Coordinates of C-alpha atoms and ligand atoms in Angstrom, one line a residue:
M179 CA -92.2 12.8 -45.8
E180 CA -92.8 14.0 -42.2
K181 CA -95.7 11.6 -42.0
M182 CA -93.7 8.6 -43.3
Q183 CA -90.9 9.2 -40.8
K184 CA -93.4 9.2 -37.9
K185 CA -95.0 6.0 -39.1
Y186 CA -91.7 4.1 -39.4
R187 CA -90.7 5.3 -36.0
L188 CA -93.9 4.1 -34.5
I189 CA -93.4 0.7 -36.1
A190 CA -89.8 0.5 -35.0
E191 CA -90.9 1.4 -31.4
H192 CA -93.6 -1.3 -31.5
Y193 CA -91.0 -4.0 -32.3
A194 CA -88.4 -2.6 -30.0
K195 CA -90.9 -2.9 -27.1
A196 CA -91.8 -6.4 -28.1
I197 CA -88.1 -7.3 -28.0
Q198 CA -87.5 -5.5 -24.6
N199 CA -90.4 -7.3 -22.9
G200 CA -89.4 -10.7 -24.3
A201 CA -92.4 -11.2 -26.6
L202 CA -89.9 -11.4 -29.5
A203 CA -86.9 -13.4 -28.2
E204 CA -83.3 -13.4 -29.2
G205 CA -82.8 -15.3 -32.5
E206 CA -86.5 -14.9 -33.5
R207 CA -87.3 -13.6 -37.0
L208 CA -89.1 -10.3 -37.3
P209 CA -92.2 -10.4 -39.5
S210 CA -91.3 -10.1 -43.2
L211 CA -91.4 -6.7 -44.9
R212 CA -94.5 -7.9 -46.7
D213 CA -96.2 -8.8 -43.4
I214 CA -95.2 -5.5 -41.9
T215 CA -96.7 -3.6 -44.8
A216 CA -99.9 -5.6 -44.5
L217 CA -100.1 -5.5 -40.7
H218 CA -99.5 -1.8 -40.3
G219 CA -101.0 -0.6 -43.6
V220 CA -97.8 1.1 -44.8
S221 CA -95.7 1.1 -47.9
I222 CA -92.7 -1.3 -48.4
S223 CA -90.3 1.7 -48.0
T224 CA -91.8 2.5 -44.6
A225 CA -91.4 -1.1 -43.5
V226 CA -87.8 -1.1 -44.7
E227 CA -87.1 2.2 -42.8
A228 CA -88.5 0.7 -39.6
C229 CA -86.3 -2.4 -39.9
R230 CA -83.2 -0.3 -40.6
A231 CA -84.0 1.8 -37.6
L232 CA -84.2 -1.3 -35.4
E233 CA -81.0 -2.6 -36.9
K234 CA -79.2 0.7 -36.2
Q235 CA -80.4 0.6 -32.6
G236 CA -79.0 -2.9 -32.3
Y237 CA -82.3 -4.7 -31.8
V238 CA -82.2 -6.8 -34.9
E239 CA -79.6 -8.0 -37.5
A240 CA -80.2 -8.5 -41.2
K241 CA -79.4 -12.0 -42.6
P242 CA -79.1 -12.1 -46.4
R243 CA -82.2 -13.4 -48.1
S244 CA -83.7 -14.4 -44.7
G245 CA -84.9 -11.2 -43.1
Y246 CA -84.3 -9.5 -39.8
F247 CA -83.6 -11.4 -36.6
V248 CA -83.7 -10.3 -33.0
R249 CA -80.4 -9.7 -31.3
N250 CA -79.8 -9.6 -27.5
P251 CA -79.8 -5.9 -26.9
I252 CA -77.7 -6.3 -23.7
Q253 CA -75.0 -8.2 -25.5
N254 CA -75.0 -5.7 -28.3
I255 CA -73.4 -3.0 -26.3
S256 CA -70.7 -2.6 -28.9
S257 CA -73.2 -0.3 -30.8
L258 CA -72.7 2.0 -27.8
K259 CA -69.0 2.2 -28.4
E260 CA -69.3 4.6 -31.3
V261 CA -71.3 7.1 -29.5
F262 CA -69.1 6.9 -26.3
E263 CA -66.1 7.5 -28.5
K264 CA -67.8 10.4 -30.1
K265 CA -68.0 11.9 -26.7
A266 CA -64.3 11.7 -26.3
D267 CA -63.9 15.4 -25.8
E268 CA -66.1 15.3 -22.8
T269 CA -65.0 12.1 -21.2
D270 CA -61.4 11.8 -22.5
E271 CA -59.4 8.6 -22.1
W272 CA -61.5 7.2 -19.3
I273 CA -64.2 6.2 -21.7
N274 CA -65.2 2.7 -21.0
P275 CA -68.1 1.0 -22.8
A276 CA -68.7 -2.3 -21.2
D277 CA -71.2 -5.0 -20.7
Y278 CA -71.5 -7.0 -17.5
I279 CA -71.6 -10.7 -16.6
G280 CA -70.4 -11.0 -13.1
V281 CA -67.3 -10.4 -11.0
H282 CA -68.3 -11.4 -7.5
E283 CA -66.1 -14.4 -7.3
R284 CA -63.1 -12.6 -8.7
I285 CA -63.6 -9.7 -6.2
S286 CA -64.1 -12.0 -3.3
A287 CA -61.0 -14.0 -4.2
T288 CA -58.9 -10.8 -4.4
L289 CA -60.2 -9.5 -1.1
S290 CA -59.7 -12.8 0.7
R291 CA -56.2 -13.2 -0.8
A292 CA -55.2 -10.1 1.2
L293 CA -56.5 -11.7 4.4
T294 CA -54.0 -14.6 4.1
Q295 CA -50.9 -12.4 4.3
P296 CA -49.5 -10.6 7.3
L297 CA -50.0 -6.9 6.4
K298 CA -47.5 -4.1 7.3
V299 CA -49.4 -1.3 5.5
D300 CA -53.0 -1.4 4.3
L301 CA -53.5 1.1 1.4
G302 CA -56.4 -1.0 0.1
G303 CA -59.2 -0.3 2.6
A304 CA -61.5 2.7 2.1
V305 CA -61.3 3.6 5.7
C306 CA -59.5 6.2 7.9
A307 CA -56.9 5.3 10.6
P308 CA -58.6 4.3 13.9
S309 CA -57.1 7.4 15.5
L310 CA -59.1 9.7 13.2
Y311 CA -62.4 8.5 14.5
P312 CA -63.9 9.8 17.8
G313 CA -63.5 6.4 19.5
A314 CA -63.3 7.7 23.1
A315 CA -66.5 9.8 22.8
L316 CA -68.4 6.9 21.3
R317 CA -67.2 4.5 24.0
D318 CA -68.2 7.0 26.7
N319 CA -71.7 7.3 25.1
M320 CA -72.0 3.5 25.1
L321 CA -71.0 3.1 28.8
R322 CA -73.3 6.0 29.8
M323 CA -76.2 4.5 27.9
L324 CA -75.7 1.0 29.4
R325 CA -75.5 2.5 32.9
A326 CA -78.7 4.5 32.3
K327 CA -80.5 1.5 30.8
P328 CA -79.0 -1.7 32.2
S329 CA -82.0 -3.8 30.8
M330 CA -81.0 -2.8 27.3
Y331 CA -80.5 -6.4 26.1
E332 CA -83.6 -7.8 27.8
T333 CA -86.0 -6.5 25.2
G334 CA -85.9 -6.4 21.4
P335 CA -85.3 -3.3 19.3
R336 CA -88.2 -1.0 18.3
P337 CA -89.6 -1.7 14.9
D338 CA -89.4 1.9 13.8
G339 CA -85.8 2.4 14.9
V340 CA -84.5 4.9 17.4
R341 CA -86.4 8.1 16.9
K342 CA -83.6 10.3 18.3
L343 CA -81.2 9.0 15.6
K344 CA -83.7 9.5 12.8
E345 CA -84.2 13.1 14.0
A346 CA -80.4 13.6 14.2
I347 CA -80.1 12.2 10.6
S348 CA -82.9 14.5 9.5
R349 CA -80.9 17.5 11.0
F350 CA -77.7 16.3 9.3
L351 CA -79.5 16.2 5.9
V352 CA -80.3 19.9 6.3
S353 CA -76.5 20.4 6.4
R354 CA -76.4 18.4 3.1
G355 CA -78.8 20.9 1.6
M356 CA -81.9 18.8 1.7
H357 CA -85.0 18.0 3.8
A358 CA -86.3 14.7 5.0
D359 CA -88.8 13.9 7.6
A360 CA -87.5 11.6 10.4
D361 CA -90.4 9.2 9.5
A362 CA -89.0 8.8 6.0
I363 CA -85.7 7.4 7.2
L364 CA -85.0 3.7 7.5
V365 CA -81.9 2.8 9.6
T366 CA -79.9 -0.1 8.0
H367 CA -76.8 -2.2 8.6
G368 CA -74.6 0.1 6.6
C369 CA -74.8 1.4 3.1
S370 CA -74.3 -2.1 1.7
E371 CA -77.6 -3.2 3.1
A372 CA -79.3 0.0 2.0
L373 CA -78.0 -0.4 -1.6
S374 CA -79.0 -4.1 -1.7
L375 CA -82.5 -3.4 -0.4
A376 CA -82.9 -0.5 -2.9
L377 CA -81.9 -2.7 -5.8
R378 CA -84.1 -5.6 -4.7
A379 CA -87.1 -3.2 -4.4
V380 CA -86.8 -1.8 -7.9
T381 CA -85.5 -4.7 -10.0
G382 CA -86.5 -8.2 -10.9
P383 CA -84.3 -11.2 -11.7
G384 CA -82.4 -10.6 -15.0
G385 CA -83.1 -6.9 -14.8
V386 CA -80.5 -4.4 -16.1
V387 CA -78.9 -1.7 -14.0
A388 CA -76.8 1.2 -15.2
I389 CA -73.7 1.8 -13.0
E390 CA -70.6 4.0 -13.1
S391 CA -67.4 2.7 -14.6
P392 CA -65.2 2.2 -12.7
T393 CA -67.4 1.7 -9.6
Y394 CA -67.1 0.6 -6.0
F395 CA -66.7 -3.2 -6.2
G396 CA -69.4 -3.8 -3.5
I397 CA -72.0 -2.6 -6.0
L398 CA -70.9 -5.2 -8.6
Q399 CA -71.1 -7.9 -5.9
I400 CA -74.7 -6.8 -4.9
I401 CA -75.7 -6.8 -8.6
E402 CA -74.4 -10.3 -9.1
S403 CA -75.9 -11.6 -5.8
L404 CA -79.3 -10.4 -7.0
G405 CA -79.0 -12.0 -10.4
L406 CA -79.0 -8.7 -12.2
K407 CA -77.1 -7.5 -15.3
A408 CA -75.3 -4.2 -15.6
I409 CA -74.2 -1.7 -18.2
E410 CA -71.1 0.3 -17.2
I411 CA -71.5 4.0 -18.1
P412 CA -68.2 5.9 -18.6
T413 CA -67.5 8.0 -15.6
H414 CA -65.1 10.9 -15.6
P415 CA -62.8 11.7 -12.7
G416 CA -63.9 15.3 -12.8
T417 CA -67.5 15.4 -13.7
G418 CA -68.8 11.9 -12.9
M419 CA -71.2 9.6 -14.8
S420 CA -71.6 10.8 -18.5
I421 CA -75.3 11.7 -18.7
D422 CA -75.0 11.7 -22.5
A423 CA -73.8 8.1 -22.5
L424 CA -76.5 7.2 -20.0
E425 CA -79.1 8.8 -22.2
F426 CA -77.8 6.8 -25.1
A427 CA -77.8 3.6 -23.2
I428 CA -81.4 4.2 -22.1
A429 CA -82.5 4.8 -25.6
H430 CA -80.7 1.7 -27.0
I431 CA -81.1 -0.8 -24.2
G432 CA -84.6 0.2 -23.3
S433 CA -85.0 -2.1 -20.4
I434 CA -82.9 -0.4 -17.7
Q435 CA -84.6 -0.7 -14.4
A436 CA -82.3 1.3 -12.2
V437 CA -79.3 3.6 -12.2
V438 CA -76.8 3.5 -9.3
C439 CA -74.7 6.6 -8.9
M440 CA -72.3 8.3 -6.5
P441 CA -72.6 12.0 -7.4
A442 CA -70.5 13.1 -4.4
V443 CA -66.9 11.9 -4.3
Q444 CA -67.3 8.8 -6.4
N445 CA -65.5 5.6 -5.2
P446 CA -62.9 5.0 -6.7
I447 CA -62.2 8.1 -8.9
G448 CA -63.4 10.9 -6.6
S449 CA -65.6 12.7 -9.2
I450 CA -68.1 15.3 -8.1
M451 CA -71.1 15.9 -10.3
S452 CA -72.3 19.5 -11.0
D453 CA -75.8 20.6 -10.0
A454 CA -76.7 21.0 -13.6
M455 CA -75.8 17.3 -14.3
K456 CA -77.6 16.1 -11.2
S457 CA -80.8 17.9 -12.1
R458 CA -80.5 16.4 -15.7
M459 CA -80.0 13.0 -14.3
V460 CA -83.0 13.1 -12.0
E461 CA -85.1 14.4 -14.8
L462 CA -83.9 11.7 -17.3
C463 CA -84.6 8.8 -14.9
E464 CA -88.0 10.2 -14.0
K465 CA -88.9 10.6 -17.6
H466 CA -88.0 7.0 -18.4
N467 CA -89.4 5.6 -15.2
I468 CA -86.0 4.3 -14.1
A469 CA -85.3 4.2 -10.4
L470 CA -82.3 6.3 -9.4
I471 CA -80.3 4.9 -6.5
E472 CA -78.0 7.4 -4.9
D473 CA -75.0 6.3 -2.8
D474 CA -74.0 9.4 -0.7
T475 CA -71.4 7.5 1.5
Y476 CA -68.8 10.2 0.9
G477 CA -71.1 13.2 0.8
A478 CA -70.2 14.2 4.4
F479 CA -66.5 14.5 3.3
L480 CA -67.2 17.4 0.9
P481 CA -65.6 20.7 2.0
S482 CA -69.0 22.4 2.0
P483 CA -71.6 19.6 1.9
A484 CA -74.7 21.9 1.7
D485 CA -73.4 23.4 -1.5
A486 CA -73.2 20.1 -3.3
R487 CA -76.7 18.8 -2.7
P488 CA -77.5 15.1 -3.3
L489 CA -79.6 14.0 -6.3
K490 CA -82.4 13.5 -3.8
A491 CA -82.7 17.2 -3.3
W492 CA -84.0 17.4 -6.9
D493 CA -86.5 14.5 -6.5
K494 CA -90.1 15.6 -6.6
S495 CA -91.8 12.3 -7.2
G496 CA -90.0 9.8 -4.9
N497 CA -88.0 8.3 -7.8
V498 CA -84.7 8.6 -6.0
I499 CA -83.6 6.2 -3.3
Y500 CA -81.0 7.8 -1.1
C501 CA -78.4 5.6 0.7
N502 CA -75.8 6.7 3.2
S503 CA -73.6 5.3 6.0
F504 CA -71.7 6.3 9.1
N505 CA -69.1 3.6 8.5
K506 CA -66.6 5.8 6.7
S507 CA -67.3 9.1 8.4
L508 CA -67.9 8.2 12.0
S509 CA -67.3 4.6 13.0
P510 CA -66.5 1.5 10.9
G511 CA -67.3 -0.7 13.9
L512 CA -70.9 0.4 14.5
R513 CA -72.0 -0.7 11.0
L514 CA -74.8 1.8 10.7
G515 CA -76.4 3.3 7.6
W516 CA -79.7 4.6 6.4
L517 CA -81.9 5.2 3.4
L518 CA -84.8 7.3 2.2
G519 CA -86.8 4.9 0.1
G520 CA -88.9 7.4 -1.8
K521 CA -91.9 5.7 -3.4
W522 CA -90.5 2.3 -2.6
H523 CA -90.1 3.0 1.2
K524 CA -92.9 0.7 2.4
K525 CA -91.6 -2.1 0.1
I526 CA -88.1 -1.7 1.3
E527 CA -89.2 -1.8 5.0
M528 CA -91.0 -5.0 4.2
L529 CA -87.9 -6.5 2.5
M530 CA -85.7 -5.5 5.4
Y531 CA -88.1 -7.0 7.9
A532 CA -88.1 -10.2 5.9
V533 CA -84.3 -10.4 5.7
S534 CA -82.9 -9.0 8.9
R535 CA -85.6 -7.5 11.1
H536 CA -84.7 -4.3 12.9
P537 CA -81.1 -3.2 13.6
E538 CA -80.1 -3.4 17.3
E539 CA -80.4 -0.2 19.3
T540 CA -77.2 0.4 21.1
A541 CA -75.3 1.6 18.0
Q542 CA -78.2 3.8 17.1
L543 CA -78.4 5.4 20.6
V544 CA -74.6 5.9 20.7
V545 CA -74.6 7.7 17.3
A546 CA -77.7 9.7 18.2
D547 CA -76.0 11.0 21.4
F548 CA -72.9 11.8 19.4
M549 CA -74.8 13.8 16.8
A550 CA -76.6 15.9 19.3
G551 CA -75.5 19.6 19.3
G552 CA -73.7 19.5 15.9
T553 CA -70.8 17.3 17.1
F554 CA -70.9 15.2 13.9
N555 CA -70.5 18.2 11.6
R556 CA -67.6 19.5 13.8
H557 CA -66.0 16.0 13.7
M558 CA -66.3 16.0 9.9
R559 CA -64.7 19.4 9.5
R560 CA -61.7 18.3 11.6
L561 CA -61.5 14.9 9.8
N562 CA -61.7 16.5 6.3
G563 CA -59.0 19.0 7.2
L564 CA -56.6 16.2 8.2
L565 CA -57.5 14.1 5.2
M566 CA -56.8 17.0 2.8
Q567 CA -53.3 17.3 4.3
Q568 CA -52.8 13.6 4.0
R569 CA -54.0 13.6 0.4
T570 CA -51.5 16.4 -0.5
Q571 CA -48.5 14.5 1.0
F572 CA -49.7 11.1 -0.4
V573 CA -50.2 12.4 -4.0
E574 CA -46.9 14.2 -3.9
A575 CA -45.1 11.1 -2.8
I576 CA -46.7 9.1 -5.7
L577 CA -45.7 11.8 -8.2
E578 CA -42.2 11.8 -6.8
H579 CA -41.5 8.1 -6.6
F580 CA -43.6 6.5 -9.4
P581 CA -42.3 6.3 -12.9
A582 CA -42.8 9.4 -15.1
G583 CA -46.2 9.2 -16.9
T584 CA -48.1 7.8 -13.9
E585 CA -51.4 9.6 -13.5
V586 CA -53.0 10.1 -10.2
T587 CA -56.3 11.8 -9.2
R588 CA -56.2 14.7 -6.7
P589 CA -59.7 14.4 -5.3
E590 CA -61.3 17.4 -3.6
A591 CA -62.6 15.3 -0.8
G592 CA -62.7 11.7 0.6
L593 CA -59.8 9.3 1.2
L594 CA -59.1 7.6 -2.0
V595 CA -56.9 8.2 -5.1
W596 CA -57.0 6.4 -8.4
V597 CA -53.7 5.8 -10.0
R598 CA -53.1 4.9 -13.7
L599 CA -49.9 3.3 -14.7
S600 CA -48.6 2.8 -18.3
D601 CA -50.8 0.6 -20.5
E602 CA -48.6 -2.5 -20.3
Q603 CA -48.6 -2.7 -16.5
S604 CA -50.9 -5.2 -14.7
T605 CA -52.1 -4.1 -11.3
D606 CA -53.3 -7.7 -10.6
S607 CA -49.7 -8.7 -10.7
L608 CA -48.7 -5.6 -8.7
F609 CA -51.3 -6.6 -6.1
E610 CA -49.7 -10.0 -5.6
R611 CA -46.1 -8.6 -5.5
A612 CA -47.1 -5.9 -3.1
L613 CA -48.8 -8.4 -0.8
R614 CA -45.5 -10.3 -0.5
E615 CA -44.0 -7.1 0.8
G616 CA -46.8 -6.7 3.3
I617 CA -48.7 -3.9 1.4
R618 CA -52.3 -4.1 0.3
I619 CA -53.6 -2.2 -2.6
C620 CA -56.8 -2.5 -4.6
P621 CA -56.2 -3.5 -8.2
G622 CA -58.3 -1.7 -10.9
S623 CA -59.7 -5.0 -12.2
I624 CA -62.2 -5.3 -9.2
F625 CA -63.9 -2.0 -10.1
S626 CA -65.4 -3.2 -13.4
N627 CA -66.4 -6.3 -15.3
T628 CA -64.2 -5.1 -18.2
N629 CA -60.4 -5.1 -18.4
K630 CA -60.3 -1.4 -19.0
F631 CA -58.7 -0.7 -15.6
S632 CA -56.1 -3.5 -15.4
N633 CA -53.4 -0.8 -15.3
C634 CA -55.1 1.2 -12.6
L635 CA -55.1 0.9 -8.8
R636 CA -57.0 2.5 -5.9
L637 CA -55.0 3.6 -2.9
S638 CA -56.3 5.0 0.4
Y639 CA -54.7 8.0 2.1
G640 CA -56.9 7.5 5.2
M641 CA -53.7 6.8 7.3
P642 CA -51.7 9.8 8.6
F643 CA -48.8 10.2 6.2
D644 CA -45.6 9.1 8.0
A645 CA -42.3 7.3 7.3
R646 CA -44.1 4.0 7.1
I647 CA -46.6 5.2 4.5
E648 CA -43.9 6.9 2.5
S649 CA -41.8 3.8 2.5
A650 CA -44.8 1.8 1.3
V651 CA -45.3 4.2 -1.6
K652 CA -41.5 3.9 -2.5
T653 CA -41.9 0.1 -2.4
L654 CA -44.9 0.2 -4.7
A655 CA -43.0 2.5 -7.1
R656 CA -40.0 0.1 -7.1
L657 CA -42.3 -2.9 -7.9
V658 CA -43.9 -0.9 -10.8
R659 CA -40.4 -0.1 -12.2
E660 CA -39.3 -3.8 -11.9
A661 CA -42.4 -5.0 -13.8
Ligands
PLP273 C1 -69.2 4.1 -2.2 C2 -69.5 3.1 -1.1 N1 -70.7 2.6 -1.0 C3 -71.0 1.7 0.0 C4 -70.1 1.2 0.8 C5 -70.4 0.2 1.8 O1 -70.8 0.9 2.9 P1 -71.0 0.2 4.4 O2 -69.6 -0.1 4.9 O3 -71.7 1.3 5.1 O4 -71.8 -1.0 4.2 C6 -68.7 1.6 0.6 C7 -67.6 1.0 1.4 O5 -66.5 1.0 1.0 C8 -68.4 2.6 -0.4 O6 -67.2 3.0 -0.6

């Protein structure tokens, strides 16, 4: 019995691999049961078991009197549904099995719609109020630097970036509970470029990427711009991406090339993954040879960042690509980010050189000066304190003014809340009506390729809570009631 089971599994794996690598294409007929018995030297019952296993995993479908035919495993995500729903205790109502086709145009249309209207209050952008950034210190650094080196713009930037900044980032990473050599850091044009380079390095056209659901819409845009497909993994506002669901997806889809994940303060739902889950995730991806791309944009917003180490801290083989940015924490205007490329570092450097050469140096020097002597960590402690006060006031205002039954996250860090209205509400419509009142929000639909979040919205509490913000919350609440 034991022997037979093993044999049928080996046969099923053999055909699963052939389907994954395209040798057996969608619609093609699997060898007949008689051929399988002859080819593999097994009994007919072993051949039947192998085919049934493939059917159960969604690789093939049986057609009466014709045999087994190859299905597209990516389109067959509905077979995941059952398992995701079985995990209901763990991931409650946020469960969201989804496949992915492309949402770039829809997101761009939504984002550009907001540019055409005069805005009174912007609750849509994931950014703090200008007054919360250390603008004066950064300006002083810039002027000092230009006075000290007036010929700054007469030569090109160094290929290896500004050493002082890389050393400052390396010191900052110690305060995130990890170690990275300055030479292992590549400075980029924000986290967007870092994520885009990382995905380009580890995937090929048509490749499949596992992402959180809901997720930051920029990741969906990058995925589409690179011609990739994605599977959305249910992500819980408390505990983050469901590793069980990811494991299931890996086992059933087979061809996942990368996982993109925000373990620290996920955008939009603010989840924070536990150390046990992070270690499991690193191990899982390593075991299946799947690149793990970590977006730590909001890691510096954690109340004690060293205690919530990034995934990269568990990485022993270079399988994790770590991406981060100063655009949310320090200065949206300088557009600076960085990455640690792990085993793909050289390839990523080459890709970046081919696409955008080296980032210009003034921004790097300004930030390096600012980070000297622990100023960045002091700035973050102050910023986080203010943001937590703003969060409390903002969440209370939502609970007070929105209709009963509205759910809102209360994130431990960051600047975003995720609000869920009753099922019949459409936040696409709310987005349009709010724009007419001069208020920008982010509708839930742009955070997924499914319609699972059409009654959700993301709001930012990055602006100090004042009468203007409270009035905007009241207006939104009125619009929700009127719908
Ligand atoms: C989670 C996350 N990753 C990446 C980005 C893009 O970062 P950057 O502005 O540094 O390109 C954002 C911006 O909102 C974000 O929220």
